[in-house]
Amino acid sequence: MAENRISASLAPADKEAVMQAIATIREKLPFLVDLTTDERRTMLKMGDKSRAFVSIALEVATQNSNFLPRSFDLEEMRRDLALFEALYPVLLSLTQLQELVDDTCIAAASEAYAAALAVYSYAKASGDVTGLDGVIDEMGRRFNRRSKKKQPEVPVS
């Protein structure tokens, strides 16, 4: 069997505590938005170089607000940048946590599936599986492949 990378369990009370912590995070961030795929694709993205650009633009706008149109909301720009700066470390931390949870789920699922394949293989090879023939057949259906191509009919002469 393959290397066992994870051997752990999550107690129901711990799972509930984690779910409550996630609920608390959502409660503390009631302003979070849910973008559509199209909105995500079409919005401007702010990377590291853009962050410097935005900071400089805010400073220029703050010191020289006379050239901005009256409709320009400098305070909203300030709030947007401050929110981004406050959320960015949270995003990094949650992203790292999500990657760890993803990797752990993948490892645990892989190990469980590998063990299931071993059980199936041992059961098939054993021959001494009285009363398990139906279950083994059912497990084997997982591997049945249906031909996608229809076999050409041979004309009868």
Short mmCIF file of C-alpha atoms in Angstrom, two decimals:
data_model
loop_
_atom_site.label_atom_id
_atom_site.label_comp_id
_atom_site.label_asym_id
_atom_site.label_seq_id
_atom_site.Cartn_x
_atom_site.Cartn_y
_atom_site.Cartn_z
CA MET A 1 0.00 0.00 0.00
CA ALA A 2 1.09 3.58 -0.63
CA GLU A 3 2.66 5.83 1.99
CA ASN A 4 0.23 6.93 4.69
CA ARG A 5 0.62 10.72 4.84
CA ILE A 6 -2.33 11.47 7.08
CA SER A 7 -3.69 9.61 10.10
CA ALA A 8 -6.07 11.84 11.99
CA SER A 9 -9.67 12.33 12.95
CA LEU A 10 -11.85 15.37 13.47
CA ALA A 11 -14.02 15.11 16.56
CA PRO A 12 -17.61 16.30 16.06
CA ALA A 13 -17.10 19.00 18.72
CA ASP A 14 -13.97 20.26 16.94
CA LYS A 15 -15.75 20.24 13.58
CA GLU A 16 -18.59 22.25 15.11
CA ALA A 17 -16.10 24.71 16.64
CA VAL A 18 -14.42 25.18 13.24
CA MET A 19 -17.79 25.69 11.55
CA GLN A 20 -18.72 28.24 14.24
CA ALA A 21 -15.41 30.05 13.72
CA ILE A 22 -16.15 30.25 10.00
CA ALA A 23 -19.64 31.59 10.80
CA THR A 24 -18.03 34.18 13.07
CA ILE A 25 -15.69 35.26 10.27
CA ARG A 26 -18.70 35.69 7.97
CA GLU A 27 -20.52 37.70 10.66
CA LYS A 28 -17.50 39.99 11.11
CA LEU A 29 -17.33 40.59 7.35
CA PRO A 30 -20.98 41.35 6.45
CA PHE A 31 -19.92 43.52 3.50
CA LEU A 32 -18.40 40.66 1.49
CA VAL A 33 -19.65 40.53 -2.10
CA ASP A 34 -20.27 37.57 -4.36
CA LEU A 35 -19.13 38.32 -7.91
CA THR A 36 -20.33 36.52 -10.99
CA THR A 37 -17.78 34.90 -13.26
CA ASP A 38 -18.32 37.66 -15.81
CA GLU A 39 -17.85 40.39 -13.18
CA ARG A 40 -14.63 38.73 -12.03
CA ARG A 41 -13.35 38.51 -15.57
CA THR A 42 -14.07 42.13 -16.46
CA MET A 43 -13.00 43.92 -13.26
CA LEU A 44 -9.68 45.70 -12.95
CA LYS A 45 -7.18 43.69 -10.90
CA MET A 46 -4.75 45.28 -8.44
CA GLY A 47 -1.40 43.53 -8.22
CA ASP A 48 1.76 44.67 -6.45
CA LYS A 49 2.65 47.29 -9.07
CA SER A 50 -0.93 48.53 -9.13
CA ARG A 51 -0.94 48.89 -5.33
CA ALA A 52 1.89 51.39 -5.54
CA PHE A 53 0.12 53.20 -8.38
CA VAL A 54 -3.12 53.43 -6.38
CA SER A 55 -1.30 54.73 -3.29
CA ILE A 56 0.44 57.42 -5.32
CA ALA A 57 -2.82 58.36 -7.08
CA LEU A 58 -4.58 58.69 -3.71
CA GLU A 59 -1.80 60.94 -2.43
CA VAL A 60 -1.91 63.07 -5.61
CA ALA A 61 -5.70 63.33 -5.38
CA THR A 62 -5.54 64.23 -1.69
CA GLN A 63 -2.99 67.00 -2.21
CA ASN A 64 -4.49 68.31 -5.46
CA SER A 65 -8.24 67.73 -5.21
CA ASN A 66 -8.90 70.96 -7.17
CA PHE A 67 -8.52 69.22 -10.56
CA LEU A 68 -10.92 66.38 -9.68
CA PRO A 69 -14.56 66.66 -10.77
CA ARG A 70 -17.08 67.23 -7.96
CA SER A 71 -18.54 63.78 -8.63
CA PHE A 72 -15.23 62.11 -7.71
CA ASP A 73 -15.57 60.62 -4.23
CA LEU A 74 -12.10 60.84 -2.70
CA GLU A 75 -13.32 59.51 0.64
CA GLU A 76 -14.76 56.41 -1.08
CA MET A 77 -11.40 55.84 -2.78
CA ARG A 78 -9.73 56.10 0.63
CA ARG A 79 -12.24 53.64 2.17
CA ASP A 80 -11.82 51.17 -0.71
CA LEU A 81 -8.03 51.21 -0.41
CA ALA A 82 -8.17 50.96 3.40
CA LEU A 83 -10.56 47.98 3.15
CA PHE A 84 -8.29 46.28 0.62
CA GLU A 85 -5.24 46.84 2.83
CA ALA A 86 -7.11 45.51 5.89
CA LEU A 87 -8.48 42.44 4.07
CA TYR A 88 -5.30 41.47 2.21
CA PRO A 89 -3.57 39.75 5.17
CA VAL A 90 -6.86 37.97 5.94
CA LEU A 91 -7.02 36.80 2.32
CA LEU A 92 -3.46 35.47 2.48
CA SER A 93 -4.15 33.63 5.73
CA LEU A 94 -7.43 32.13 4.49
CA THR A 95 -5.86 31.14 1.18
CA GLN A 96 -3.07 29.29 2.99
CA LEU A 97 -5.63 27.60 5.26
CA GLN A 98 -7.79 26.61 2.28
CA GLU A 99 -4.78 25.09 0.52
CA LEU A 100 -3.95 23.07 3.64
CA VAL A 101 -7.56 21.85 3.99
CA ASP A 102 -7.68 21.03 0.25
CA ASP A 103 -4.40 19.11 0.40
CA THR A 104 -5.49 17.22 3.53
CA CYS A 105 -8.83 16.28 1.92
CA ILE A 106 -7.04 15.10 -1.21
CA ALA A 107 -4.55 13.04 0.83
CA ALA A 108 -7.23 11.48 3.06
CA ALA A 109 -9.49 10.69 0.09
CA SER A 110 -6.59 9.23 -1.87
CA GLU A 111 -5.57 6.99 1.03
CA ALA A 112 -9.16 5.85 1.61
CA TYR A 113 -9.62 5.10 -2.10
CA ALA A 114 -6.30 3.22 -2.28
CA ALA A 115 -7.35 1.14 0.75
CA ALA A 116 -10.74 0.43 -0.88
CA LEU A 117 -9.00 -0.74 -4.05
CA ALA A 118 -6.81 -3.04 -1.94
CA VAL A 119 -9.88 -4.49 -0.19
CA TYR A 120 -11.57 -5.08 -3.53
CA SER A 121 -8.43 -6.69 -4.97
CA TYR A 122 -7.92 -8.93 -1.94
CA ALA A 123 -11.59 -9.94 -1.91
CA LYS A 124 -11.52 -10.84 -5.60
CA ALA A 125 -8.28 -12.81 -5.27
CA SER A 126 -9.27 -14.59 -2.07
CA GLY A 127 -11.88 -16.93 -3.43
CA ASP A 128 -13.06 -17.41 0.16
CA VAL A 129 -15.67 -14.67 0.15
CA THR A 130 -18.79 -16.63 0.94
CA GLY A 131 -21.79 -14.36 0.79
CA LEU A 132 -19.84 -11.43 -0.63
CA ASP A 133 -20.14 -12.24 -4.34
CA GLY A 134 -22.92 -9.69 -4.80
CA VAL A 135 -21.02 -6.96 -2.99
CA ILE A 136 -17.84 -7.67 -4.95
CA ASP A 137 -19.83 -7.54 -8.20
CA GLU A 138 -21.35 -4.24 -7.11
CA MET A 139 -17.90 -2.85 -6.30
CA GLY A 140 -16.64 -4.09 -9.68
CA ARG A 141 -19.27 -2.05 -11.51
CA ARG A 142 -17.16 0.99 -10.66
CA PHE A 143 -14.68 -0.25 -13.24
CA ASN A 144 -17.09 -1.36 -15.98
CA ARG A 145 -16.56 0.63 -19.12
CA ARG A 146 -19.21 1.05 -21.69
CA SER A 147 -18.10 1.25 -25.25
CA LYS A 148 -18.97 4.64 -26.68
CA LYS A 149 -18.68 3.41 -30.24
CA LYS A 150 -21.51 1.34 -31.58
CA GLN A 151 -20.20 -1.82 -33.17
CA PRO A 152 -20.95 -1.91 -36.89
CA GLU A 153 -23.52 -4.49 -37.82
CA VAL A 154 -22.22 -7.33 -39.96
CA PRO A 155 -24.60 -8.03 -42.85
CA VAL A 156 -26.00 -11.54 -42.81
CA SER A 157 -25.54 -13.34 -46.14
#
